[in-house]
Amino acid sequence: MSDFSKANVLVLLGSLRAASINRQLVELALETAPDGVHLEFFDRLGELPFYNEDIDNDPEHGGAPEPVAALRRVAADADVALVVTPEYNGSIPGVLKNAIDWLSRPYGNSALKDKPLAVVGAALGRYGGQWAHDETRKSFGIAGPRVVEDLKLSVPSATFDGKHPRENAEVAASLRDVIGKLVAEIG
């Protein structure tokens, strides 16, 4: 897809911390997305209750809680998804895993079913969160999206030396490239 004028990208962040380097990567993505690409940052993962199928399927209470319904709506409206996440104890942050569980339903027909998805982020250590990124790709791959395995960006947080990622031209260019290639995956 060379015309991005209608590309809608759902952006999910695996960190709730206001000063997170990964939140700064989301800010950078919003600032530098290719022309015509609209990024929709869903910044409400902290509002999602823990996944519970009884709550999800409870017609007496209207089904899924409002934050879940909102997440599913923006996911359904998206053409692709970009997940930006740190690594917590060598794996996926709980808030992101919970979002994956909510997005995986209804089973076999999730809001992101067959939509291209890429995972990027930063973390302490020399591998920049690679374990969490790989686990996130695996979990989302089972949940329904089409994970684009070769779109990767795992940045050691020391790369930024305390500065905002926008001050690192190489990271900014790499992130913009990932977004462009992700949008190009739209069928």
mmCIF file of C-alpha atoms in Angstrom:
data_model
loop_
_atom_site.group_PDB
_atom_site.id
_atom_site.type_symbol
_atom_site.label_atom_id
_atom_site.label_comp_id
_atom_site.label_asym_id
_atom_site.label_seq_id
_atom_site.Cartn_x
_atom_site.Cartn_y
_atom_site.Cartn_z
ATOM 1 C CA MET A 1 0.000 0.000 0.000
ATOM 2 C CA SER A 2 1.694 3.168 -1.109
ATOM 3 C CA ASP A 3 -1.167 5.583 -0.300
ATOM 4 C CA PHE A 4 -1.294 5.920 3.481
ATOM 5 C CA SER A 5 -4.145 8.437 3.432
ATOM 6 C CA LYS A 6 -6.547 5.999 5.035
ATOM 7 C CA ALA A 7 -4.156 4.066 7.283
ATOM 8 C CA ASN A 8 -5.320 3.893 10.892
ATOM 9 C CA VAL A 9 -2.783 2.516 13.384
ATOM 10 C CA LEU A 10 -3.817 1.406 16.867
ATOM 11 C CA VAL A 11 -0.980 2.095 19.315
ATOM 12 C CA LEU A 12 -0.836 0.173 22.596
ATOM 13 C CA LEU A 13 1.644 0.906 25.368
ATOM 14 C CA GLY A 14 2.758 -1.766 27.836
ATOM 15 C CA SER A 15 3.772 0.727 30.528
ATOM 16 C CA LEU A 16 1.569 2.796 32.808
ATOM 17 C CA ARG A 17 4.394 5.003 34.075
ATOM 18 C CA ALA A 18 4.141 8.659 33.022
ATOM 19 C CA ALA A 19 7.907 9.037 32.541
ATOM 20 C CA SER A 20 8.386 5.701 30.771
ATOM 21 C CA ILE A 21 10.912 5.643 27.937
ATOM 22 C CA ASN A 22 8.346 3.548 26.056
ATOM 23 C CA ARG A 23 5.719 6.283 26.512
ATOM 24 C CA GLN A 24 8.311 8.604 24.994
ATOM 25 C CA LEU A 25 8.664 6.183 22.065
ATOM 26 C CA VAL A 26 4.876 6.436 21.584
ATOM 27 C CA GLU A 27 5.199 10.236 21.609
ATOM 28 C CA LEU A 28 7.935 9.971 18.993
ATOM 29 C CA ALA A 29 5.763 7.672 16.856
ATOM 30 C CA LEU A 30 2.900 10.165 17.042
ATOM 31 C CA GLU A 31 5.245 13.007 16.030
ATOM 32 C CA THR A 32 7.008 11.239 13.174
ATOM 33 C CA ALA A 33 4.444 8.954 11.561
ATOM 34 C CA PRO A 34 4.574 9.023 7.770
ATOM 35 C CA ASP A 35 2.269 11.536 6.078
ATOM 36 C CA GLY A 36 -1.295 10.321 5.895
ATOM 37 C CA VAL A 37 -0.914 7.746 8.667
ATOM 38 C CA HIS A 38 -3.195 8.285 11.652
ATOM 39 C CA LEU A 39 -1.998 6.836 14.957
ATOM 40 C CA GLU A 40 -4.687 6.204 17.570
ATOM 41 C CA PHE A 41 -2.993 5.844 20.961
ATOM 42 C CA PHE A 42 -5.271 3.923 23.321
ATOM 43 C CA ASP A 43 -3.986 5.111 26.684
ATOM 44 C CA ARG A 44 -6.507 3.336 28.900
ATOM 45 C CA LEU A 45 -4.978 -0.100 29.492
ATOM 46 C CA GLY A 46 -4.750 0.653 33.212
ATOM 47 C CA GLU A 47 -8.562 0.907 33.313
ATOM 48 C CA LEU A 48 -9.152 -2.629 32.044
ATOM 49 C CA PRO A 49 -10.237 -5.090 34.724
ATOM 50 C CA PHE A 50 -8.421 -8.408 34.807
ATOM 51 C CA TYR A 51 -9.809 -10.621 32.088
ATOM 52 C CA ASN A 52 -12.721 -12.715 33.315
ATOM 53 C CA GLU A 53 -14.900 -14.599 30.855
ATOM 54 C CA ASP A 54 -17.848 -14.411 33.269
ATOM 55 C CA ILE A 55 -17.721 -10.588 33.093
ATOM 56 C CA ASP A 56 -17.147 -10.601 29.336
ATOM 57 C CA ASN A 57 -20.172 -12.783 28.662
ATOM 58 C CA ASP A 58 -22.553 -11.401 31.290
ATOM 59 C CA PRO A 59 -25.633 -10.149 29.387
ATOM 60 C CA GLU A 60 -27.237 -9.060 32.661
ATOM 61 C CA HIS A 61 -24.604 -6.345 33.005
ATOM 62 C CA GLY A 62 -24.326 -5.492 29.309
ATOM 63 C CA GLY A 63 -21.277 -7.605 28.543
ATOM 64 C CA ALA A 64 -17.758 -6.209 28.579
ATOM 65 C CA PRO A 65 -17.020 -3.178 30.793
ATOM 66 C CA GLU A 66 -16.822 0.225 29.056
ATOM 67 C CA PRO A 67 -12.980 0.433 28.877
ATOM 68 C CA VAL A 68 -12.929 -3.008 27.233
ATOM 69 C CA ALA A 69 -15.654 -2.045 24.779
ATOM 70 C CA ALA A 70 -13.701 1.131 23.950
ATOM 71 C CA LEU A 71 -10.510 -0.886 23.354
ATOM 72 C CA ARG A 72 -12.339 -3.314 21.112
ATOM 73 C CA ARG A 73 -13.910 -0.437 19.147
ATOM 74 C CA VAL A 74 -10.594 1.263 18.397
ATOM 75 C CA ALA A 75 -9.063 -2.108 17.543
ATOM 76 C CA ALA A 76 -11.914 -2.863 15.149
ATOM 77 C CA ASP A 77 -11.449 0.537 13.492
ATOM 78 C CA ALA A 78 -7.693 0.062 13.097
ATOM 79 C CA ASP A 79 -6.020 -1.245 9.977
ATOM 80 C CA VAL A 80 -2.881 -2.297 11.862
ATOM 81 C CA ALA A 81 -1.519 -2.245 15.410
ATOM 82 C CA LEU A 82 1.781 -1.050 16.864
ATOM 83 C CA VAL A 83 2.639 -2.300 20.329
ATOM 84 C CA VAL A 84 5.299 -0.439 22.309
ATOM 85 C CA THR A 85 6.404 -2.237 25.430
ATOM 86 C CA PRO A 86 9.120 -2.538 28.043
ATOM 87 C CA GLU A 87 10.221 -5.825 29.559
ATOM 88 C CA TYR A 88 9.213 -6.646 33.127
ATOM 89 C CA ASN A 89 11.171 -9.474 34.749
ATOM 90 C CA GLY A 90 12.061 -10.923 31.369
ATOM 91 C CA SER A 91 8.524 -10.985 30.015
ATOM 92 C CA ILE A 92 5.348 -9.094 29.048
ATOM 93 C CA PRO A 93 4.071 -6.419 31.445
ATOM 94 C CA GLY A 94 0.836 -7.606 33.095
ATOM 95 C CA VAL A 95 -1.194 -4.651 31.801
ATOM 96 C CA LEU A 96 -0.330 -5.556 28.209
ATOM 97 C CA LYS A 97 -0.972 -9.280 28.676
ATOM 98 C CA ASN A 98 -4.388 -8.406 30.128
ATOM 99 C CA ALA A 99 -5.163 -6.264 27.065
ATOM 100 C CA ILE A 100 -4.140 -9.152 24.794
ATOM 101 C CA ASP A 101 -6.542 -11.431 26.672
ATOM 102 C CA TRP A 102 -9.455 -8.966 26.273
ATOM 103 C CA LEU A 103 -8.577 -8.402 22.600
ATOM 104 C CA SER A 104 -8.467 -12.146 21.910
ATOM 105 C CA ARG A 105 -12.224 -12.380 22.439
ATOM 106 C CA PRO A 106 -14.607 -13.361 21.116
ATOM 107 C CA TYR A 107 -12.545 -16.450 20.460
ATOM 108 C CA GLY A 108 -11.751 -16.809 16.768
ATOM 109 C CA ASN A 109 -13.191 -13.400 15.893
ATOM 110 C CA SER A 110 -11.162 -10.798 17.772
ATOM 111 C CA ALA A 111 -11.190 -7.115 16.829
ATOM 112 C CA LEU A 112 -7.614 -7.441 15.520
ATOM 113 C CA LYS A 113 -8.133 -10.726 13.674
ATOM 114 C CA ASP A 114 -5.743 -10.995 10.713
ATOM 115 C CA LYS A 115 -4.616 -7.353 11.022
ATOM 116 C CA PRO A 116 -0.868 -6.698 10.774
ATOM 117 C CA LEU A 117 0.829 -6.026 14.121
ATOM 118 C CA ALA A 118 4.375 -5.058 15.081
ATOM 119 C CA VAL A 119 6.052 -4.950 18.497
ATOM 120 C CA VAL A 120 8.780 -2.476 19.456
ATOM 121 C CA GLY A 121 10.141 -0.922 22.616
ATOM 122 C CA ALA A 122 12.986 -0.243 24.976
ATOM 123 C CA ALA A 123 14.184 -1.802 28.204
ATOM 124 C CA LEU A 124 17.169 -2.037 30.499
ATOM 125 C CA GLY A 125 19.887 -4.436 29.458
ATOM 126 C CA ARG A 126 21.773 -4.859 26.257
ATOM 127 C CA TYR A 127 18.924 -6.558 24.372
ATOM 128 C CA GLY A 128 16.386 -3.756 24.825
ATOM 129 C CA GLY A 129 13.443 -5.928 25.856
ATOM 130 C CA GLN A 130 13.818 -8.598 23.219
ATOM 131 C CA TRP A 131 12.379 -11.352 25.461
ATOM 132 C CA ALA A 132 9.240 -9.345 26.189
ATOM 133 C CA HIS A 133 8.904 -8.376 22.546
ATOM 134 C CA ASP A 134 9.192 -12.000 21.438
ATOM 135 C CA GLU A 135 6.648 -13.114 24.072
ATOM 136 C CA THR A 136 4.303 -10.305 23.052
ATOM 137 C CA ARG A 137 4.544 -11.346 19.410
ATOM 138 C CA LYS A 138 3.823 -14.950 20.389
ATOM 139 C CA SER A 139 0.828 -14.056 22.550
ATOM 140 C CA PHE A 140 -0.685 -11.681 19.989
ATOM 141 C CA GLY A 141 -0.053 -14.248 17.246
ATOM 142 C CA ILE A 142 -2.240 -16.710 19.116
ATOM 143 C CA ALA A 143 -4.831 -14.004 19.899
ATOM 144 C CA GLY A 144 -5.639 -13.253 16.270
ATOM 145 C CA PRO A 145 -3.551 -10.496 14.630
ATOM 146 C CA ARG A 146 -1.054 -11.268 11.878
ATOM 147 C CA VAL A 147 2.241 -10.517 13.586
ATOM 148 C CA VAL A 148 4.822 -9.111 11.181
ATOM 149 C CA GLU A 149 7.834 -10.954 12.551
ATOM 150 C CA ASP A 150 10.528 -9.048 10.669
ATOM 151 C CA LEU A 151 9.434 -5.626 11.969
ATOM 152 C CA LYS A 152 11.471 -5.293 15.131
ATOM 153 C CA LEU A 153 12.968 -2.523 17.197
ATOM 154 C CA SER A 154 14.340 -3.455 20.632
ATOM 155 C CA VAL A 155 16.393 -0.589 22.034
ATOM 156 C CA PRO A 156 18.547 -0.728 25.179
ATOM 157 C CA SER A 157 17.334 2.232 27.259
ATOM 158 C CA ALA A 158 20.956 3.273 27.879
ATOM 159 C CA THR A 159 20.967 4.297 24.196
ATOM 160 C CA PHE A 160 19.049 7.420 25.167
ATOM 161 C CA ASP A 161 21.426 8.525 27.949
ATOM 162 C CA GLY A 162 18.548 10.173 29.809
ATOM 163 C CA LYS A 163 17.314 12.067 26.734
ATOM 164 C CA HIS A 164 13.981 11.776 24.929
ATOM 165 C CA PRO A 165 14.130 9.250 22.054
ATOM 166 C CA ARG A 166 13.319 12.083 19.593
ATOM 167 C CA GLU A 167 16.881 13.276 20.190
ATOM 168 C CA ASN A 168 18.260 10.050 18.726
ATOM 169 C CA ALA A 169 18.012 10.357 14.935
ATOM 170 C CA GLU A 170 18.749 6.670 14.332
ATOM 171 C CA VAL A 171 15.973 5.471 16.662
ATOM 172 C CA ALA A 172 13.546 8.060 15.257
ATOM 173 C CA ALA A 173 14.266 6.912 11.704
ATOM 174 C CA SER A 174 13.981 3.233 12.672
ATOM 175 C CA LEU A 175 10.633 3.773 14.386
ATOM 176 C CA ARG A 176 9.278 5.732 11.420
ATOM 177 C CA ASP A 177 10.481 2.947 9.120
ATOM 178 C CA VAL A 178 8.707 0.288 11.209
ATOM 179 C CA ILE A 179 5.456 2.273 11.044
ATOM 180 C CA GLY A 180 5.770 2.753 7.289
ATOM 181 C CA LYS A 181 6.485 -0.940 6.668
ATOM 182 C CA LEU A 182 3.680 -1.960 9.022
ATOM 183 C CA VAL A 183 1.179 0.196 7.140
ATOM 184 C CA ALA A 184 2.488 -1.256 3.863
ATOM 185 C CA GLU A 185 1.263 -4.657 5.145
ATOM 186 C CA ILE A 186 -2.366 -3.571 4.828
ATOM 187 C CA GLY A 187 -3.969 -5.927 2.322
#
